[in-house]
């Protein structure tokens, strides 16, 4: 059984938690896109760390140990799981080293079970610098990136001649020459365009030398590894980063990331065709959040948004920025389901909505007048317009349903949820057309409701 977990909103849906849970039944977990812009949180009871035991044995009221993962696949906490970082991930070696050290301190070792694609591109200091300088130069028009060098690194990948891949660490002399050429070029841009100080190619090369020492044992042909594993009947879990609405081609461009972060990016991202995936699981929050700029039709920039932010601890895992919060948007999620071939939904943070008197779900958009040009003017539409000038005018049409007061963070059985919470889930299923099979009622593994047998 192979599954793919992917975000259906603008990221931070709770993919890390879902992957960690599903990894219990997986041999391999694959991170196939994005870079250290991702922040995937996993919260595990201390006595379960380093064991392959199920969440079922966890002690519910024990304080969990938190892992904030940026590049390592979220299956890493399970000791028997192999963790693969494939070709389409942009790897910042500094972040990865930091992460490996941090989890080692928590008792988790990666020896013999971490593999990184030789074709994965490397994020270097000049990428992060370029990201920052470009954002600063854009002023109020900035994208609101994570400043992790993601856009510039993917741009160099597409441009080819200035790209550095993990496999280049195998030939340091060649890399030294290449870096000199790249840095000469980057310095011209930094000084002439941004009036910034130049960077030093030797410093970057010295860092690369130390990366080579540390990473060469992990670097392999991950495509070959994955196909061999499929042939041997291994169970693979593919982990998406970001969310479908941040997809470079299918999201709310230009307020997106620089990779195909929908499930459409999975095949190119790791060299395994989608036909090998038995199930695509889309992760959503019971509401919507977004970090960074860009249209967000159901945003609640008011006391409701603040209530959700406070109760759900909605601050970025990677940057600490407050997340913009709003109602669940079934138009946007249905679009993500369609383009992603999604089979079922994992609905996270249901607990966060407790205490809200009336909960709203966006079931359609009404497009405002647009100089009378469009046939849809004033009409309700249910197909998400990824075109942002259209989306920016979309007025949400809501279904209002009664909320629930009860704390549900200890509920493990769907039938024990307050009837209004059950009703809310039915609405989501009705509007999106697919079943909600996993429900999150808190950050820990044990705070999860399964509506069908996992295997
Ligand atoms: P990801 O990027 O999709 O992996 O999501 P993040 O880790 O960035 O953000 C999700 C946040 O919600 C993390 O702090 C999780 O620990 C937390 N979380 C996940 N599921 C639930 C849930 O069902 N309820 C609550 N209250 N928190 C959750
Ligand atoms: P996970 O995997 C939420 C957003 C940034 C910004 C835009 C472009 O944790 O869900 P980038 O640095 O990629 O060039 O920024 O994309 N963004 C995310 N938002 N969760 C993420 O990852 C994100 N990764 C990028 O905030 O709006
Ligand atoms: Mg995140």
Short mmCIF file of C-alpha atoms and ligand atoms in Angstrom, two decimals:
data_model
loop_
_atom_site.label_atom_id
_atom_site.label_comp_id
_atom_site.label_asym_id
_atom_site.label_seq_id
_atom_site.Cartn_x
_atom_site.Cartn_y
_atom_site.Cartn_z
CA UNK A 1 0.00 0.00 0.00
CA UNK A 2 1.48 3.35 -1.05
CA UNK A 3 -0.05 6.69 -0.09
CA UNK A 4 0.64 10.33 -0.74
CA UNK A 5 -0.13 13.03 1.83
CA UNK A 6 -0.60 16.52 0.44
CA UNK A 7 -1.88 19.87 1.74
CA UNK A 8 -5.06 21.16 0.12
CA UNK A 9 -4.92 24.76 1.35
CA UNK A 10 -2.05 27.28 1.65
CA UNK A 11 0.22 25.03 3.72
CA UNK A 12 0.50 24.25 7.45
CA UNK A 13 -2.56 22.01 7.34
CA UNK A 14 -1.01 19.44 9.68
CA UNK A 15 0.76 17.23 7.12
CA UNK A 16 3.60 16.46 9.55
CA UNK A 17 1.23 14.97 12.10
CA UNK A 18 -0.63 12.91 9.48
CA UNK A 19 2.60 11.59 7.94
CA UNK A 20 3.99 10.66 11.35
CA UNK A 21 0.83 8.70 12.10
CA UNK A 22 0.66 6.92 8.75
CA UNK A 23 4.39 6.16 8.86
CA UNK A 24 3.63 3.51 11.43
CA UNK A 25 2.52 1.29 8.55
CA UNK A 26 5.18 2.41 6.05
CA UNK A 27 8.67 1.19 5.24
CA UNK A 28 9.76 4.38 3.53
CA UNK A 29 8.74 8.05 3.78
CA UNK A 30 9.66 10.30 0.87
CA UNK A 31 9.90 14.12 0.90
CA UNK A 32 9.44 15.01 -2.74
CA UNK A 33 9.25 18.81 -3.03
CA UNK A 34 9.99 22.19 -1.49
CA UNK A 35 12.83 22.96 0.87
CA UNK A 36 13.36 24.41 4.30
CA UNK A 37 10.48 26.81 3.72
CA UNK A 38 8.42 23.88 5.05
CA UNK A 39 7.89 23.44 8.76
CA UNK A 40 6.23 20.15 9.66
CA UNK A 41 5.39 19.62 13.31
CA UNK A 42 5.18 16.26 14.96
CA UNK A 43 4.28 15.91 18.63
CA UNK A 44 5.00 12.57 20.26
CA UNK A 45 4.64 11.24 23.79
CA UNK A 46 8.14 10.93 25.29
CA UNK A 47 7.86 7.19 25.92
CA UNK A 48 7.05 6.52 22.24
CA UNK A 49 10.17 8.21 20.82
CA UNK A 50 12.51 5.72 19.24
CA UNK A 51 9.93 2.95 19.27
CA UNK A 52 7.73 1.79 16.41
CA UNK A 53 4.78 1.49 18.75
CA UNK A 54 1.39 2.85 17.91
CA UNK A 55 -0.15 6.04 19.20
CA UNK A 56 -2.77 3.91 20.91
CA UNK A 57 -0.44 3.19 23.80
CA UNK A 58 0.27 6.84 24.49
CA UNK A 59 -0.62 8.46 27.78
CA UNK A 60 -3.12 11.16 26.76
CA UNK A 61 -2.25 13.83 29.32
CA UNK A 62 1.53 13.58 29.07
CA UNK A 63 3.22 16.60 27.53
CA UNK A 64 4.39 15.69 24.05
CA UNK A 65 7.87 16.23 22.66
CA UNK A 66 7.73 18.57 19.69
CA UNK A 67 9.72 18.07 16.49
CA UNK A 68 9.75 20.92 13.94
CA UNK A 69 10.98 19.35 10.71
CA UNK A 70 12.00 21.35 7.67
CA UNK A 71 13.74 18.90 5.36
CA UNK A 72 13.67 15.51 7.05
CA UNK A 73 10.59 13.45 6.17
CA UNK A 74 8.09 13.35 9.03
CA UNK A 75 8.45 9.56 9.26
CA UNK A 76 11.82 10.10 10.91
CA UNK A 77 10.58 9.58 14.46
CA UNK A 78 9.75 5.95 13.62
CA UNK A 79 13.06 4.08 13.91
CA UNK A 80 12.28 1.45 11.25
CA UNK A 81 11.36 3.91 8.54
CA UNK A 82 13.79 4.84 5.76
CA UNK A 83 13.72 8.56 4.99
CA UNK A 84 14.29 9.75 1.45
CA UNK A 85 14.85 13.29 0.20
CA UNK A 86 14.36 13.19 -3.54
CA UNK A 87 15.45 15.14 -6.60
CA UNK A 88 12.91 17.98 -6.52
CA UNK A 89 13.66 19.00 -2.94
CA UNK A 90 16.01 21.97 -2.62
CA UNK A 91 18.35 21.10 0.22
CA UNK A 92 19.90 23.69 2.50
CA UNK A 93 22.73 21.61 4.00
CA UNK A 94 23.03 23.90 7.02
CA UNK A 95 19.38 23.46 7.94
CA UNK A 96 19.56 19.73 7.36
CA UNK A 97 22.64 19.32 9.53
CA UNK A 98 21.01 21.33 12.26
CA UNK A 99 17.94 19.17 12.06
CA UNK A 100 19.91 15.94 12.20
CA UNK A 101 21.75 17.20 15.29
CA UNK A 102 18.57 18.40 16.97
CA UNK A 103 16.78 15.10 16.60
CA UNK A 104 19.91 13.18 17.62
CA UNK A 105 19.71 15.05 20.94
CA UNK A 106 16.18 13.70 21.29
CA UNK A 107 17.48 10.17 20.85
CA UNK A 108 16.83 9.58 17.16
CA UNK A 109 19.56 8.32 14.90
CA UNK A 110 19.48 8.28 11.11
CA UNK A 111 22.36 5.93 10.46
CA UNK A 112 21.65 3.76 7.41
CA UNK A 113 18.14 5.08 6.91
CA UNK A 114 18.52 8.57 5.45
CA UNK A 115 19.11 8.91 1.70
CA UNK A 116 19.39 12.10 -0.33
CA UNK A 117 19.13 12.34 -4.09
CA UNK A 118 22.30 13.19 -5.95
CA UNK A 119 20.07 15.32 -8.18
CA UNK A 120 18.59 17.45 -5.39
CA UNK A 121 19.63 21.07 -5.79
CA UNK A 122 21.60 22.79 -3.06
CA UNK A 123 20.48 26.03 -1.40
CA UNK A 124 23.57 28.15 -0.70
CA UNK A 125 24.08 31.48 1.09
CA UNK A 126 23.71 33.52 -2.06
CA UNK A 127 20.21 32.09 -2.62
CA UNK A 128 19.04 33.26 0.79
CA UNK A 129 20.63 36.64 0.21
CA UNK A 130 18.98 37.02 -3.18
CA UNK A 131 15.61 36.03 -1.69
CA UNK A 132 15.94 38.70 0.99
CA UNK A 133 17.22 41.46 -1.32
CA UNK A 134 14.46 40.83 -3.85
CA UNK A 135 11.74 40.84 -1.21
CA UNK A 136 13.09 44.07 0.32
CA UNK A 137 13.23 45.71 -3.10
CA UNK A 138 9.56 44.87 -3.74
CA UNK A 139 8.31 46.83 -0.73
CA UNK A 140 4.57 46.49 -0.34
CA UNK A 141 4.42 44.20 -3.38
CA UNK A 142 6.56 41.52 -1.81
CA UNK A 143 5.45 37.89 -1.91
CA UNK A 144 6.14 37.36 1.78
CA UNK A 145 8.53 34.45 1.23
CA UNK A 146 10.20 32.58 4.04
CA UNK A 147 13.59 34.03 2.93
CA UNK A 148 14.96 30.49 2.84
CA UNK A 149 16.38 30.95 -0.67
CA UNK A 150 13.74 28.75 -2.24
CA UNK A 151 12.77 30.88 -5.26
CA UNK A 152 16.37 31.72 -6.26
CA UNK A 153 17.46 28.09 -5.94
CA UNK A 154 14.60 26.79 -8.11
CA UNK A 155 15.32 29.63 -10.56
CA UNK A 156 18.94 28.46 -10.82
CA UNK A 157 17.68 24.91 -11.34
CA UNK A 158 15.52 26.03 -14.27
CA UNK A 159 18.39 28.19 -15.58
CA UNK A 160 20.74 25.16 -15.37
CA UNK A 161 24.15 26.79 -15.81
CA UNK A 162 24.34 28.21 -12.25
CA UNK A 163 22.94 25.21 -10.44
CA UNK A 164 24.65 23.13 -7.76
CA UNK A 165 23.33 19.66 -6.96
CA UNK A 166 24.11 17.34 -4.06
CA UNK A 167 26.03 15.06 -6.45
CA UNK A 168 28.41 17.96 -7.22
CA UNK A 169 29.82 17.54 -3.70
CA UNK A 170 31.55 14.42 -5.04
CA UNK A 171 33.93 16.44 -7.23
CA UNK A 172 35.22 19.35 -5.18
CA UNK A 173 37.73 20.71 -7.69
CA UNK A 174 35.05 20.98 -10.34
CA UNK A 175 32.68 22.52 -7.79
CA UNK A 176 35.27 25.11 -6.83
CA UNK A 177 35.52 26.33 -10.42
CA UNK A 178 31.77 26.32 -10.82
CA UNK A 179 31.23 28.32 -7.64
CA UNK A 180 33.71 30.94 -8.81
CA UNK A 181 31.70 31.46 -12.01
CA UNK A 182 28.40 31.56 -10.14
CA UNK A 183 29.61 33.94 -7.44
CA UNK A 184 31.13 36.31 -10.03
CA UNK A 185 27.74 36.53 -11.66
CA UNK A 186 25.77 36.84 -8.42
CA UNK A 187 28.09 39.59 -7.17
CA UNK A 188 27.43 41.64 -10.29
CA UNK A 189 23.71 41.40 -9.55
CA UNK A 190 24.08 42.07 -5.82
CA UNK A 191 26.21 45.17 -6.30
CA UNK A 192 24.65 46.64 -9.45
CA UNK A 193 20.97 45.85 -8.87
CA UNK A 194 20.72 45.91 -5.09
CA UNK A 195 23.70 48.03 -4.09
CA UNK A 196 24.64 45.25 -1.66
CA UNK A 197 28.08 44.01 -0.60
CA UNK A 198 29.61 41.18 -2.64
CA UNK A 199 29.99 37.64 -1.31
CA UNK A 200 33.11 35.49 -1.22
CA UNK A 201 33.34 32.35 -3.35
CA UNK A 202 36.06 30.83 -1.13
CA UNK A 203 33.84 31.03 1.96
CA UNK A 204 31.06 29.22 0.14
CA UNK A 205 33.47 26.61 -1.18
CA UNK A 206 34.83 25.94 2.32
CA UNK A 207 31.30 25.35 3.54
CA UNK A 208 30.65 22.99 0.62
CA UNK A 209 33.78 21.03 1.54
CA UNK A 210 32.43 20.48 5.02
CA UNK A 211 29.02 19.50 3.59
CA UNK A 212 30.78 16.93 1.39
CA UNK A 213 32.41 15.35 4.45
CA UNK A 214 29.08 15.06 6.20
CA UNK A 215 26.67 14.23 3.39
CA UNK A 216 28.50 12.02 0.88
CA UNK A 217 27.54 8.81 2.71
CA UNK A 218 23.85 9.72 2.36
CA UNK A 219 23.85 10.67 -1.33
CA UNK A 220 22.42 8.08 -3.73
CA UNK A 221 20.24 7.68 -6.83
CA UNK A 222 16.92 7.84 -5.00
CA UNK A 223 14.87 7.02 -8.12
CA UNK A 224 16.66 3.68 -8.43
CA UNK A 225 16.22 3.09 -4.68
CA UNK A 226 12.48 3.76 -4.84
CA UNK A 227 11.88 1.52 -7.86
CA UNK A 228 13.89 -1.28 -6.27
CA UNK A 229 11.82 -0.87 -3.11
CA UNK A 230 8.56 -0.93 -5.06
CA UNK A 231 9.76 -4.14 -6.73
CA UNK A 232 10.42 -5.61 -3.29
CA UNK A 233 6.89 -4.81 -2.16
CA UNK A 234 7.85 -2.06 0.29
CA UNK A 235 5.17 0.31 1.47
CA UNK A 236 5.95 3.92 0.59
CA UNK A 237 4.45 7.10 1.97
CA UNK A 238 5.01 10.25 -0.09
CA UNK A 239 5.03 13.51 1.88
CA UNK A 240 4.09 16.75 0.21
CA UNK A 241 5.26 20.12 1.44
CA UNK A 242 3.42 23.46 1.31
CA UNK A 243 -0.11 23.19 -0.11
CA UNK A 244 -1.93 22.86 -3.42
CA UNK A 245 -2.88 26.56 -3.51
CA UNK A 246 0.85 27.43 -3.28
CA UNK A 247 1.65 25.32 -6.36
CA UNK A 248 3.75 27.26 -8.88
CA UNK A 249 1.52 26.28 -11.82
CA UNK A 250 -1.85 25.69 -10.19
CA UNK A 251 -1.86 27.97 -7.15
CA UNK A 252 -2.55 31.65 -6.62
CA UNK A 253 0.41 32.87 -8.69
CA UNK A 254 2.53 34.91 -8.01
CA UNK A 255 1.73 34.41 -4.31
CA UNK A 256 2.93 30.83 -4.41
CA UNK A 257 6.11 28.93 -3.77
CA UNK A 258 8.52 27.96 -6.56
CA UNK A 259 7.71 24.25 -6.85
CA UNK A 260 4.77 22.04 -7.77
CA UNK A 261 3.52 21.61 -4.25
CA UNK A 262 0.25 19.92 -5.20
CA UNK A 263 0.17 16.15 -5.62
CA UNK A 264 0.88 16.79 -9.31
CA UNK A 265 4.47 17.45 -8.25
CA UNK A 266 4.88 14.02 -6.73
CA UNK A 267 5.84 12.05 -9.84
CA UNK A 268 8.35 14.54 -11.21
CA UNK A 269 9.52 15.14 -7.67
CA UNK A 270 10.73 11.60 -7.10
CA UNK A 271 10.54 9.65 -10.37
CA UNK A 272 7.63 7.43 -9.32
CA UNK A 273 4.48 7.61 -11.44
CA UNK A 274 1.18 8.33 -9.69
CA UNK A 275 -0.15 4.91 -10.76
CA UNK A 276 1.90 3.39 -7.93
CA UNK A 277 0.02 5.45 -5.35
CA UNK A 278 -3.04 3.65 -3.99
CA UNK A 279 -4.38 6.60 -2.07
CA UNK A 280 -3.97 10.36 -2.14
CA UNK A 281 -4.82 11.83 1.25
CA UNK A 282 -5.53 15.55 1.30
CA UNK A 283 -4.88 17.36 4.57
CA UNK A 284 -6.97 20.40 5.52
CA UNK A 285 -7.60 22.38 8.64
CA UNK A 286 -11.19 22.73 9.85
CA UNK A 287 -10.70 26.39 8.86
CA UNK A 288 -8.15 28.11 6.60
CA UNK A 289 -4.81 29.77 7.24
CA UNK A 290 -2.29 31.51 5.05
CA UNK A 291 1.16 33.03 5.71
CA UNK A 292 2.54 35.64 3.36
CA UNK A 293 0.71 37.82 0.86
CA UNK A 294 -2.04 37.01 -1.65
CA UNK A 295 -5.82 36.83 -1.90
CA UNK A 296 -7.69 34.87 0.77
CA UNK A 297 -11.47 35.13 0.22
CA UNK A 298 -12.60 33.70 3.57
CA UNK A 299 -10.07 35.60 5.70
CA UNK A 300 -11.40 36.88 9.02
CA UNK A 301 -9.26 39.85 9.91
CA UNK A 302 -11.33 40.33 13.05
CA UNK A 303 -12.03 38.77 16.45
CA UNK A 304 -12.97 35.40 14.89
CA UNK A 305 -9.60 35.25 13.11
CA UNK A 306 -7.84 36.22 16.33
CA UNK A 307 -9.78 33.58 18.30
CA UNK A 308 -8.63 30.90 15.86
CA UNK A 309 -5.04 32.21 15.88
CA UNK A 310 -4.87 32.18 19.67
CA UNK A 311 -6.62 28.86 20.18
CA UNK A 312 -4.87 27.06 17.31
CA UNK A 313 -1.44 28.62 18.03
CA UNK A 314 -1.39 29.83 14.46
CA UNK A 315 2.16 31.15 14.17
CA UNK A 316 4.53 29.88 11.46
CA UNK A 317 6.69 26.84 12.28
CA UNK A 318 9.50 28.17 10.08
CA UNK A 319 9.30 31.96 10.46
CA UNK A 320 7.15 32.50 13.56
CA UNK A 321 4.94 34.91 11.61
CA UNK A 322 1.27 35.13 12.70
CA UNK A 323 -0.85 33.17 10.24
CA UNK A 324 -3.82 34.85 8.60
CA UNK A 325 -6.96 32.92 9.62
CA UNK A 326 -10.41 32.45 8.10
CA UNK A 327 -13.34 30.11 7.54
CA UNK A 328 -13.14 26.77 5.74
CA UNK A 329 -13.26 27.34 1.99
CA UNK A 330 -14.95 24.42 0.24
CA UNK A 331 -14.52 26.07 -3.18
CA UNK A 332 -10.74 26.18 -2.78
CA UNK A 333 -10.50 22.71 -1.24
CA UNK A 334 -12.73 21.15 -3.93
CA UNK A 335 -10.40 22.62 -6.55
CA UNK A 336 -7.38 21.09 -4.80
CA UNK A 337 -9.19 17.75 -4.64
CA UNK A 338 -9.92 17.86 -8.36
CA UNK A 339 -6.46 18.75 -9.58
CA UNK A 340 -4.81 16.47 -7.03
CA UNK A 341 -6.91 13.35 -7.59
CA UNK A 342 -7.53 13.27 -3.85
CA UNK A 343 -9.34 10.22 -2.41
CA UNK A 344 -9.94 11.22 1.19
CA UNK A 345 -9.56 14.07 3.64
CA UNK A 346 -7.65 14.33 6.90
CA UNK A 347 -9.38 17.18 8.76
CA UNK A 348 -7.12 18.71 11.39
CA UNK A 349 -7.69 21.21 14.21
CA UNK A 350 -11.37 20.42 14.70
CA UNK A 351 -10.73 21.12 18.41
CA UNK A 352 -9.73 24.71 17.61
CA UNK A 353 -13.25 25.63 16.47
CA UNK A 354 -14.82 24.66 19.83
CA UNK A 355 -16.38 27.67 21.52
CA UNK A 356 -17.47 29.48 18.35
CA UNK A 357 -21.26 29.95 18.37
CA UNK A 358 -21.82 29.73 14.63
CA UNK A 359 -19.32 28.29 12.21
CA UNK A 360 -19.23 29.21 8.54
CA UNK A 361 -18.24 27.21 5.47
CA UNK A 362 -17.75 28.88 2.12
CA UNK A 363 -19.77 26.91 -0.47
CA UNK A 364 -19.49 29.29 -3.46
CA UNK A 365 -18.06 32.63 -4.55
CA UNK A 366 -19.93 35.54 -5.96
CA UNK A 367 -17.81 37.52 -8.39
CA UNK A 368 -18.22 41.24 -8.00
CA UNK A 369 -18.88 43.57 -10.89
CA UNK A 370 -15.86 43.79 -13.15
CA UNK A 371 -16.72 46.64 -15.52
CA UNK A 372 -19.51 44.47 -16.86
CA UNK A 373 -17.08 42.44 -18.93
CA UNK A 374 -17.64 38.94 -17.68
CA UNK A 375 -20.58 36.61 -18.01
CA UNK A 376 -20.06 35.49 -14.39
CA UNK A 377 -20.57 38.96 -12.97
CA UNK A 378 -22.80 38.73 -9.93
CA UNK A 379 -23.22 34.98 -10.42
CA UNK A 380 -22.24 32.31 -7.96
CA UNK A 381 -19.36 30.12 -9.03
CA UNK A 382 -18.10 26.93 -7.41
CA UNK A 383 -14.93 26.38 -9.48
CA UNK A 384 -11.95 28.09 -7.81
CA UNK A 385 -10.41 30.78 -10.03
CA UNK A 386 -6.67 30.44 -9.46
CA UNK A 387 -6.32 33.69 -11.42
CA UNK A 388 -5.74 36.14 -8.60
CA UNK A 389 -7.37 39.20 -10.12
CA UNK A 390 -10.59 37.20 -10.29
CA UNK A 391 -10.03 35.62 -6.89
CA UNK A 392 -9.38 39.01 -5.28
CA UNK A 393 -12.93 40.02 -6.20
CA UNK A 394 -14.55 36.80 -5.03
CA UNK A 395 -17.08 37.28 -2.28
CA UNK A 396 -17.66 34.13 -0.27
CA UNK A 397 -21.18 32.69 0.02
CA UNK A 398 -21.46 30.93 3.36
CA UNK A 399 -23.35 28.05 4.85
CA UNK A 400 -23.76 28.83 8.54
CA UNK A 401 -23.92 25.90 10.94
CA UNK A 402 -24.24 25.80 14.73
CA UNK A 403 -20.95 25.42 16.61
CA UNK A 404 -20.15 23.44 19.75
CA UNK A 405 -18.88 24.44 23.18
CA UNK A 406 -17.42 21.14 24.35
CA UNK A 407 -13.69 20.52 24.57
CA UNK A 408 -13.08 17.60 22.20
CA UNK A 409 -9.34 17.16 22.68
CA UNK A 410 -9.75 13.80 24.43
CA UNK A 411 -12.35 12.33 22.05
CA UNK A 412 -11.14 9.28 20.10
CA UNK A 413 -14.43 8.02 18.68
CA UNK A 414 -16.35 9.88 15.97
CA UNK A 415 -19.67 9.01 17.58
CA UNK A 416 -18.60 10.72 20.81
CA UNK A 417 -18.08 14.08 19.08
CA UNK A 418 -20.79 16.68 19.79
CA UNK A 419 -23.53 16.33 17.18
CA UNK A 420 -22.82 19.82 15.84
CA UNK A 421 -19.19 18.85 15.21
CA UNK A 422 -20.37 15.70 13.40
CA UNK A 423 -22.76 17.83 11.40
CA UNK A 424 -19.93 20.24 10.47
CA UNK A 425 -17.90 17.33 9.12
CA UNK A 426 -20.91 16.10 7.11
CA UNK A 427 -21.14 19.54 5.51
CA UNK A 428 -17.50 19.40 4.51
CA UNK A 429 -18.01 15.94 3.00
CA UNK A 430 -21.12 17.09 1.17
CA UNK A 431 -19.45 20.17 -0.30
CA UNK A 432 -16.18 18.51 -1.24
CA UNK A 433 -17.65 15.17 -2.35
CA UNK A 434 -15.08 12.96 -0.59
CA UNK A 435 -14.96 11.32 2.84
CA UNK A 436 -13.25 12.71 5.91
CA UNK A 437 -11.42 9.66 7.27
CA UNK A 438 -8.98 11.16 9.77
CA UNK A 439 -9.88 13.91 12.27
CA UNK A 440 -7.38 15.83 14.37
CA UNK A 441 -8.50 16.98 17.83
CA UNK A 442 -5.10 18.08 19.14
CA UNK A 443 -1.43 18.15 18.12
CA UNK A 444 -0.44 14.75 19.52
CA UNK A 445 -0.55 11.41 17.70
CA UNK A 446 -3.04 10.15 20.23
CA UNK A 447 -5.42 13.07 19.56
CA UNK A 448 -6.71 11.61 16.33
CA UNK A 449 -9.98 10.00 15.31
CA UNK A 450 -9.90 7.34 12.58
CA UNK A 451 -13.13 6.59 10.79
CA UNK A 452 -11.86 3.49 9.08
CA UNK A 453 -9.31 0.77 9.68
CA UNK A 454 -5.74 1.84 8.88
CA UNK A 455 -3.39 -0.70 7.32
P1 LIG B 1 2.34 21.20 8.24
O1 LIG B 1 3.28 22.21 7.68
O2 LIG B 1 1.21 20.90 7.32
O3 LIG B 1 3.03 19.95 8.71
O4 LIG B 1 1.70 21.88 9.52
P2 LIG B 1 2.49 22.70 10.68
O5 LIG B 1 3.22 21.74 11.52
O6 LIG B 1 3.24 23.83 10.09
O7 LIG B 1 1.27 23.37 11.45
C1 LIG B 1 0.28 22.59 12.04
C2 LIG B 1 0.24 22.92 13.53
O8 LIG B 1 -0.94 22.39 14.09
C3 LIG B 1 1.37 22.27 14.32
O9 LIG B 1 1.69 23.11 15.40
C4 LIG B 1 0.75 20.97 14.82
O10 LIG B 1 1.37 20.48 16.00
C5 LIG B 1 -0.64 21.42 15.08
N1 LIG B 1 -1.69 20.38 14.89
C6 LIG B 1 -1.77 19.41 13.96
N2 LIG B 1 -2.96 18.80 14.04
C7 LIG B 1 -3.64 19.41 15.03
C8 LIG B 1 -4.96 19.24 15.57
O11 LIG B 1 -5.74 18.41 15.13
N3 LIG B 1 -5.31 20.09 16.59
C9 LIG B 1 -4.46 21.03 17.10
N4 LIG B 1 -4.90 21.80 18.08
N5 LIG B 1 -3.23 21.19 16.62
C10 LIG B 1 -2.83 20.41 15.58
P1 LIG B 2 4.55 23.76 4.96
O1 LIG B 2 5.20 22.58 4.26
C1 LIG B 2 2.87 27.78 4.68
C2 LIG B 2 4.56 30.43 1.64
C3 LIG B 2 5.31 31.62 2.17
C4 LIG B 2 5.03 32.60 1.05
C5 LIG B 2 5.09 31.74 -0.19
C6 LIG B 2 6.42 31.77 -0.91
O2 LIG B 2 5.01 23.95 6.36
O3 LIG B 2 3.07 23.71 4.80
P2 LIG B 2 8.79 30.69 -0.35
O4 LIG B 2 9.70 30.86 0.82
O5 LIG B 2 8.37 29.29 -0.59
O6 LIG B 2 9.33 31.33 -1.59
O7 LIG B 2 7.47 31.55 0.03
O8 LIG B 2 4.80 30.42 0.24
N1 LIG B 2 5.03 29.11 2.17
C7 LIG B 2 4.38 28.42 3.10
N2 LIG B 2 3.27 28.72 3.81
N3 LIG B 2 3.48 26.58 4.85
C8 LIG B 2 4.57 26.25 4.13
O9 LIG B 2 5.14 25.04 4.17
C9 LIG B 2 5.09 27.22 3.24
N4 LIG B 2 6.16 27.23 2.40
C10 LIG B 2 6.10 28.39 1.75
O10 LIG B 2 4.79 32.05 3.39
O11 LIG B 2 3.71 33.10 1.16
MG1 LIG B 3 4.14 24.04 8.20
#
